[in-house]
Amino acid sequence: MGTPFFRVDSIGVNVTVTCTDAAFLASLQSAWEPATLPDTAPAAARTVDPLMSEEEAAQLLTTEVTLSALQAQRGNLLMLHAAGLADDHGRVAALIGPSGRGKTTAARTLAAHFGYVTDETVAITAEDRVLPYRKPLSVIVPGSPYKVQLSPVSLGLKPLPDAPLTLSHLVLLDRRESHEGTARIEAVPLVEALTEIIPQTSYLRELERPLQWLAALAERTGGVVRIVYAESHSLPDALQAVLDGAGRHDGEWAAVVPDAELGVAAEGDGESLVPLTVLDAVEAEGQTAVLQSDGMLQHLQGVGPVLWRGLCRGESPDQLTARVEEAFGPAPDGDTAAALRDVLEAFWQSGLLSRVSPAEGVQEDPAAGQSVAAGR
């Protein structure tokens, strides 16, 4: 007989788990029960190290299975670091937030009322379908350096509904110990939401026009909402309210990426400014999010969105000045052009622009500006 094993479904990826200790493997298989698969051809393999403590090995296994799936699905799915809960109709709410924000505790509480999809990664197809990842829940145990891996079945979490899973809501989970009363539901402007969501993604740069994907998804699902709460027991009513339409809002957005044919704006001394190639950029409600090629997100406000839009169209400094004055009026000292030069310098320092001199060619040496990094 060969080495004992079992297989699990991790966001559509078949992962084989092997271990020479059959008894330990059986306990791991029990923890992974909702995600186990019949014996079919594996796409990835993970071997549990029998020399580790069982707690350490179980925690490491969860991490390795997750990473295997993320790597296998890179470029295919929008993958959010989020808990996922489904109602009886298959509508899935993705509760997004960084580690330590309480997603596992929230998933454990909510999955007594809603179907448990995942407490780790909500994976979404281009058609808004959600691939479940019903992994064990990683629970902190006081006094132990490792998280215990608890089966969703042993915790009494609800199974998936008998309906296709479809992403219906994007929810920013915001636990605040100072919050009083019931959970509060807030509508979140798109660009502000993107600055929080982008770091909680996996392999976002592998997707084509990722910001437009997220913006369109937010539009189809009624906008991004935030749930502010202190204790997880207030979440079931809040999530039901969100599923029933609380916080829903509409908002227009537009793609604003540099035009390869027009993106050169000449300055008076003959030097020109050229918007650097970016992965994607969207504008909404007077704010712009620009995802740079290195995965950093720039959040433009004030005159920034007007300037960026004009630069992407190849407008000259005079045209940019006219646009800004039309939108905001002249600068307090009357020299709008000088004020805009300072903003454009900041664009250059942030890596949004390069300088082109007729004699020297493109000059690119921008320093890194304040920005938000995409996750994994």
Coordinates of C-alpha atoms in Angstrom, one line a residue:
M1 CA 0.0 0.0 0.0
G2 CA 1.1 3.5 -0.7
T3 CA 1.3 6.5 1.6
P4 CA -2.2 7.4 2.9
F5 CA -3.8 10.5 1.5
F6 CA -6.9 12.5 1.0
R7 CA -7.9 15.3 -1.4
V8 CA -9.6 18.6 -0.9
D9 CA -11.2 21.2 -3.1
S10 CA -9.6 24.6 -2.6
I11 CA -11.3 27.2 -4.7
G12 CA -11.6 24.8 -7.6
V13 CA -8.2 23.3 -7.2
N14 CA -7.8 19.7 -6.3
V15 CA -5.0 19.4 -3.7
T16 CA -3.7 16.0 -2.4
V17 CA -2.6 15.8 1.2
T18 CA -0.3 12.9 2.2
C19 CA 1.2 11.9 5.6
T20 CA 3.0 8.7 6.7
D21 CA 1.2 8.9 10.1
A22 CA -2.2 7.4 9.1
A23 CA -3.9 8.3 12.4
F24 CA -2.8 12.0 12.2
L25 CA -3.9 12.1 8.5
A26 CA -7.3 10.8 9.5
S27 CA -7.7 13.6 12.1
L28 CA -6.7 16.1 9.4
Q29 CA -9.2 14.7 7.0
S30 CA -11.9 15.0 9.5
A31 CA -11.1 18.7 10.0
W32 CA -11.2 19.2 6.2
E33 CA -14.4 17.1 5.8
P34 CA -16.6 19.7 4.0
A35 CA -13.9 20.2 1.4
T36 CA -12.8 16.6 0.8
L37 CA -13.0 15.1 -2.7
P38 CA -13.2 11.6 -4.2
D39 CA -10.0 10.1 -5.6
T40 CA -9.5 12.0 -8.8
A41 CA -6.3 13.3 -10.5
P42 CA -4.6 15.9 -8.2
A43 CA -3.5 19.3 -9.4
A44 CA -1.1 19.9 -6.5
A45 CA 0.3 17.9 -3.6
R46 CA 1.2 18.7 0.0
T47 CA 3.0 16.4 2.3
V48 CA 2.5 16.8 6.1
D49 CA 5.8 16.8 8.0
P50 CA 5.4 14.1 10.7
L51 CA 8.4 15.6 12.7
M52 CA 6.4 18.7 13.5
S53 CA 3.9 18.9 16.4
E54 CA 0.4 18.1 15.2
E55 CA -0.8 21.7 15.9
E56 CA 2.1 23.2 13.9
A57 CA 1.7 20.7 11.0
A58 CA -2.1 21.3 10.8
Q59 CA -1.7 25.1 10.7
L60 CA 1.1 24.9 8.1
L61 CA -1.0 22.5 6.0
T62 CA -3.9 25.1 5.8
T63 CA -1.4 27.7 4.7
E64 CA 0.1 25.5 2.0
V65 CA -3.2 24.3 0.6
T66 CA -4.4 27.9 0.4
L67 CA -1.2 29.1 -1.4
S68 CA -1.3 26.2 -3.8
A69 CA -4.8 27.1 -4.8
L70 CA -4.1 30.8 -5.1
Q71 CA -1.1 30.1 -7.3
A72 CA -3.0 27.7 -9.5
Q73 CA -5.9 30.2 -10.0
R74 CA -3.8 33.3 -10.6
G75 CA -5.0 35.2 -13.6
N76 CA -8.3 33.3 -13.7
L77 CA -10.2 34.6 -10.7
L78 CA -10.7 37.7 -8.6
M79 CA -9.5 36.4 -5.2
L80 CA -10.4 38.5 -2.1
H81 CA -9.0 37.9 1.4
A82 CA -12.5 37.6 2.9
A83 CA -15.0 35.5 4.7
G84 CA -17.9 34.3 2.6
L85 CA -21.4 33.6 3.7
A86 CA -24.4 32.5 1.6
D87 CA -28.1 32.8 2.1
D88 CA -30.6 30.1 1.0
H89 CA -30.7 31.6 -2.5
G90 CA -27.0 31.3 -3.0
R91 CA -26.3 35.0 -2.7
V92 CA -22.8 35.4 -1.2
A93 CA -21.6 38.3 0.8
A94 CA -17.8 38.8 0.9
L95 CA -16.7 40.2 4.2
I96 CA -13.3 41.8 3.4
G97 CA -10.7 42.9 5.9
P98 CA -7.0 42.5 6.9
S99 CA -5.8 39.8 9.2
G100 CA -6.8 40.5 12.8
R101 CA -10.0 42.3 11.8
G102 CA -12.1 39.4 13.1
K103 CA -13.1 37.6 9.9
T104 CA -12.8 34.1 11.3
T105 CA -14.8 35.0 14.4
A106 CA -17.4 36.7 12.2
A107 CA -17.6 33.7 9.9
R108 CA -18.0 31.4 12.9
T109 CA -20.9 33.5 14.2
L110 CA -22.6 34.2 10.9
A111 CA -22.3 30.6 9.7
A112 CA -24.7 29.5 12.4
H113 CA -27.3 31.5 10.3
F114 CA -25.9 31.5 6.8
G115 CA -24.1 28.9 4.7
Y116 CA -20.4 28.7 5.4
V117 CA -18.5 29.4 2.1
T118 CA -15.0 30.3 3.6
D119 CA -13.2 32.3 6.2
E120 CA -10.1 32.8 4.0
T121 CA -10.5 33.5 0.3
V122 CA -13.6 34.4 -1.7
A123 CA -12.8 33.5 -5.3
I124 CA -15.0 35.1 -8.0
T125 CA -15.3 34.2 -11.7
A126 CA -15.8 36.8 -14.4
E127 CA -19.5 35.7 -14.3
D128 CA -19.7 36.6 -10.6
R129 CA -19.8 32.9 -9.6
V130 CA -18.2 32.1 -6.2
L131 CA -16.0 29.0 -5.7
P132 CA -16.3 27.8 -2.2
Y133 CA -13.3 27.0 0.1
R134 CA -14.8 25.3 3.1
K135 CA -11.5 24.9 4.9
P136 CA -11.2 24.3 8.7
L137 CA -11.4 27.5 10.7
S138 CA -8.1 28.6 12.3
V139 CA -8.9 29.5 15.9
I140 CA -6.5 31.1 18.3
V141 CA -6.1 29.1 21.5
P142 CA -4.7 31.1 24.6
G143 CA -1.2 29.9 25.5
S144 CA -0.5 28.2 22.2
P145 CA 1.7 29.6 19.5
Y146 CA -0.4 27.9 16.8
K147 CA -4.0 28.2 15.7
V148 CA -6.2 25.2 16.1
Q149 CA -7.8 23.9 12.9
L150 CA -11.5 23.2 13.7
S151 CA -13.8 21.5 11.3
P152 CA -16.9 23.5 10.1
V153 CA -18.9 20.4 10.8
S154 CA -17.7 20.1 14.4
L155 CA -18.6 23.8 14.9
G156 CA -22.1 23.2 13.6
L157 CA -21.7 25.7 10.7
K158 CA -24.4 25.6 8.1
P159 CA -23.8 23.7 4.8
L160 CA -23.9 25.4 1.4
P161 CA -27.4 26.1 0.0
D162 CA -28.7 24.0 -2.8
A163 CA -28.3 26.8 -5.3
P164 CA -25.4 28.3 -7.4
L165 CA -23.2 30.6 -5.4
T166 CA -23.1 34.1 -6.8
L167 CA -21.4 37.2 -5.4
S168 CA -24.1 39.6 -4.3
H169 CA -22.4 42.0 -1.9
L170 CA -19.0 43.4 -1.1
V171 CA -18.7 44.3 2.6
L172 CA -15.8 45.9 4.4
L173 CA -15.7 44.4 7.9
D174 CA -14.7 47.0 10.5
R175 CA -14.5 45.9 14.1
R176 CA -14.1 48.8 16.6
E177 CA -14.0 48.1 20.3
S178 CA -15.2 51.7 20.9
H179 CA -18.3 51.2 18.8
E180 CA -21.5 51.2 20.9
G181 CA -24.9 49.8 20.1
T182 CA -26.0 47.7 17.2
A183 CA -23.8 47.3 14.1
R184 CA -23.8 50.2 11.7
I185 CA -24.1 49.9 7.9
E186 CA -22.4 52.6 5.8
A187 CA -22.2 53.1 2.0
V188 CA -18.5 53.5 0.9
P189 CA -17.5 55.6 -2.1
L190 CA -15.9 53.4 -4.8
V191 CA -12.4 54.8 -4.8
E192 CA -12.2 54.8 -1.0
A193 CA -13.4 51.2 -1.0
L194 CA -10.7 50.3 -3.6
T195 CA -8.0 51.6 -1.4
E196 CA -9.1 49.1 1.3
I197 CA -9.9 46.2 -1.0
I198 CA -6.7 46.3 -3.1
P199 CA -4.4 45.2 -0.3
Q200 CA -6.8 42.3 0.5
T201 CA -6.4 40.6 -2.9
S202 CA -4.3 37.9 -4.3
Y203 CA -2.5 38.1 -7.7
L204 CA -4.5 41.2 -8.7
R205 CA -1.9 42.2 -11.2
E206 CA -2.5 39.0 -13.1
L207 CA -6.0 40.1 -14.1
E208 CA -6.8 42.2 -17.1
R209 CA -8.0 45.7 -16.1
P210 CA -8.5 44.7 -12.4
L211 CA -9.8 48.0 -11.2
Q212 CA -12.5 48.0 -13.8
W213 CA -13.4 44.4 -12.8
L214 CA -13.8 45.5 -9.2
A215 CA -15.7 48.7 -10.2
A216 CA -18.1 46.8 -12.4
L217 CA -18.6 44.2 -9.7
A218 CA -19.4 46.9 -7.1
E219 CA -21.8 48.4 -9.6
R220 CA -23.6 45.1 -10.2
T221 CA -23.9 44.4 -6.5
G222 CA -25.1 47.7 -5.3
G223 CA -21.9 49.4 -4.2
V224 CA -19.5 48.6 -1.4
V225 CA -20.8 48.8 2.1
R226 CA -19.1 48.8 5.5
I227 CA -20.3 47.1 8.7
V228 CA -19.0 48.8 11.8
Y229 CA -19.4 46.7 14.9
A230 CA -17.9 45.8 18.3
E231 CA -19.2 42.3 19.0
S232 CA -19.8 39.6 16.5
H233 CA -23.3 38.7 18.0
S234 CA -24.6 41.9 16.3
L235 CA -23.5 40.7 12.8
P236 CA -26.3 38.3 11.8
D237 CA -28.9 41.0 11.8
A238 CA -26.6 43.5 10.1
L239 CA -25.7 41.0 7.3
Q240 CA -29.3 40.1 6.8
A241 CA -30.1 43.9 6.5
V242 CA -27.3 44.2 3.9
L243 CA -28.7 41.2 1.9
D244 CA -32.1 42.9 2.0
G245 CA -30.7 46.1 0.5
A246 CA -29.4 48.2 3.4
G247 CA -26.5 50.5 2.3
R248 CA -27.2 49.9 -1.3
H249 CA -26.1 52.8 -3.5
D250 CA -25.5 53.5 -7.1
G251 CA -22.5 55.4 -8.5
E252 CA -21.1 56.0 -11.9
W253 CA -17.5 55.3 -12.7
A254 CA -15.3 55.6 -15.8
A255 CA -12.0 54.1 -16.9
V256 CA -9.2 56.7 -17.2
V257 CA -6.1 55.0 -18.6
P258 CA -3.4 56.8 -20.7
D259 CA -4.0 56.9 -24.4
A260 CA -0.9 55.5 -26.1
E261 CA -1.5 57.8 -29.1
L262 CA -2.2 61.1 -27.3
G263 CA -0.5 60.9 -23.9
V264 CA 2.1 63.6 -24.3
A265 CA 1.6 67.1 -22.9
A266 CA 4.3 69.7 -23.8
E267 CA 5.6 72.3 -21.4
G268 CA 6.8 75.7 -22.3
D269 CA 10.5 74.9 -22.3
G270 CA 10.1 72.0 -24.8
E271 CA 10.0 69.3 -22.1
S272 CA 7.0 67.1 -22.1
L273 CA 5.1 65.0 -19.5
V274 CA 4.0 61.5 -20.4
P275 CA 1.7 59.4 -18.2
L276 CA 3.5 56.2 -17.5
T277 CA 1.8 52.9 -18.5
V278 CA -0.4 51.7 -15.6
L279 CA -2.3 48.5 -15.0
D280 CA -5.6 50.3 -14.7
A281 CA -7.3 53.5 -13.4
V282 CA -10.9 54.4 -12.6
E283 CA -12.6 57.6 -11.6
A284 CA -15.7 57.9 -9.5
E285 CA -17.3 60.7 -7.5
G286 CA -14.5 63.1 -8.1
Q287 CA -11.7 60.7 -7.0
T288 CA -9.4 58.5 -9.0
A289 CA -7.6 55.2 -8.3
V290 CA -4.6 54.5 -10.4
L291 CA -3.0 51.0 -10.1
Q292 CA 0.6 51.2 -11.2
S293 CA 2.6 48.5 -12.9
D294 CA 4.4 47.6 -9.6
G295 CA 1.0 47.0 -7.9
M296 CA 0.9 50.2 -5.9
L297 CA -2.4 52.1 -5.8
Q298 CA -2.4 55.9 -6.0
H299 CA -5.5 57.7 -4.7
L300 CA -6.0 61.1 -6.4
Q301 CA -8.3 63.7 -5.0
G302 CA -8.9 67.5 -5.4
V303 CA -7.5 68.6 -8.8
G304 CA -5.6 65.3 -9.2
P305 CA -8.4 63.5 -11.1
V306 CA -8.9 66.4 -13.5
L307 CA -5.2 66.5 -14.2
W308 CA -4.9 62.8 -14.6
R309 CA -7.8 62.6 -17.0
G310 CA -6.4 65.4 -19.1
L311 CA -2.9 63.9 -19.2
C312 CA -4.4 60.6 -20.4
R313 CA -5.9 62.5 -23.3
G314 CA -2.7 64.2 -24.2
E315 CA -3.8 67.7 -23.2
S316 CA -1.3 70.6 -23.0
P317 CA -0.5 72.5 -19.8
D318 CA -2.7 75.4 -21.0
Q319 CA -5.6 73.0 -21.6
L320 CA -5.1 71.4 -18.1
T321 CA -5.0 74.9 -16.5
A322 CA -8.3 75.8 -18.2
R323 CA -9.9 72.5 -17.1
V324 CA -8.9 73.0 -13.5
E325 CA -10.1 76.6 -13.5
E326 CA -13.4 75.6 -15.0
A327 CA -13.9 73.0 -12.2
F328 CA -12.4 74.8 -9.2
G329 CA -11.8 78.4 -10.2
P330 CA -8.4 80.2 -10.3
A331 CA -5.8 79.6 -7.7
P332 CA -6.0 82.0 -4.7
D333 CA -3.0 83.9 -5.9
G334 CA -4.2 83.9 -9.5
D335 CA -1.4 81.8 -10.8
T336 CA -3.2 78.5 -11.5
A337 CA -0.5 77.3 -13.9
A338 CA 2.2 77.5 -11.2
A339 CA 0.1 75.7 -8.7
L340 CA -0.5 72.9 -11.2
R341 CA 3.2 72.6 -11.8
D342 CA 3.6 71.6 -8.2
V343 CA 0.9 69.0 -8.5
L344 CA 2.5 67.6 -11.6
E345 CA 5.8 67.4 -9.8
A346 CA 4.1 65.4 -7.1
F347 CA 2.7 63.1 -9.9
W348 CA 6.3 62.6 -11.2
Q349 CA 7.6 61.9 -7.7
S350 CA 4.9 59.3 -7.3
G351 CA 5.8 57.5 -10.5
L352 CA 2.7 58.5 -12.5
L353 CA 4.6 60.6 -15.1
S354 CA 7.9 60.6 -17.0
R355 CA 9.6 63.6 -18.5
V356 CA 10.5 63.8 -22.2
S357 CA 13.2 66.2 -23.4
P358 CA 13.6 66.6 -27.2
A359 CA 17.4 66.5 -26.7
E360 CA 17.7 63.8 -24.1
G361 CA 14.7 61.5 -24.6
V362 CA 12.6 60.1 -21.8
Q363 CA 13.8 60.9 -18.3
E364 CA 12.4 58.4 -15.8
D365 CA 13.6 58.4 -12.2
P366 CA 10.5 59.1 -10.0
A367 CA 10.7 58.3 -6.3
A368 CA 8.1 56.2 -4.7
G369 CA 5.2 58.2 -3.4
Q370 CA 2.6 57.4 -0.8
S371 CA 0.5 54.5 -2.1
V372 CA -1.3 51.4 -1.3
A373 CA 0.1 48.0 -2.2
A374 CA -1.9 45.1 -3.7
G375 CA -1.9 42.0 -1.6
R376 CA -0.2 38.6 -2.1

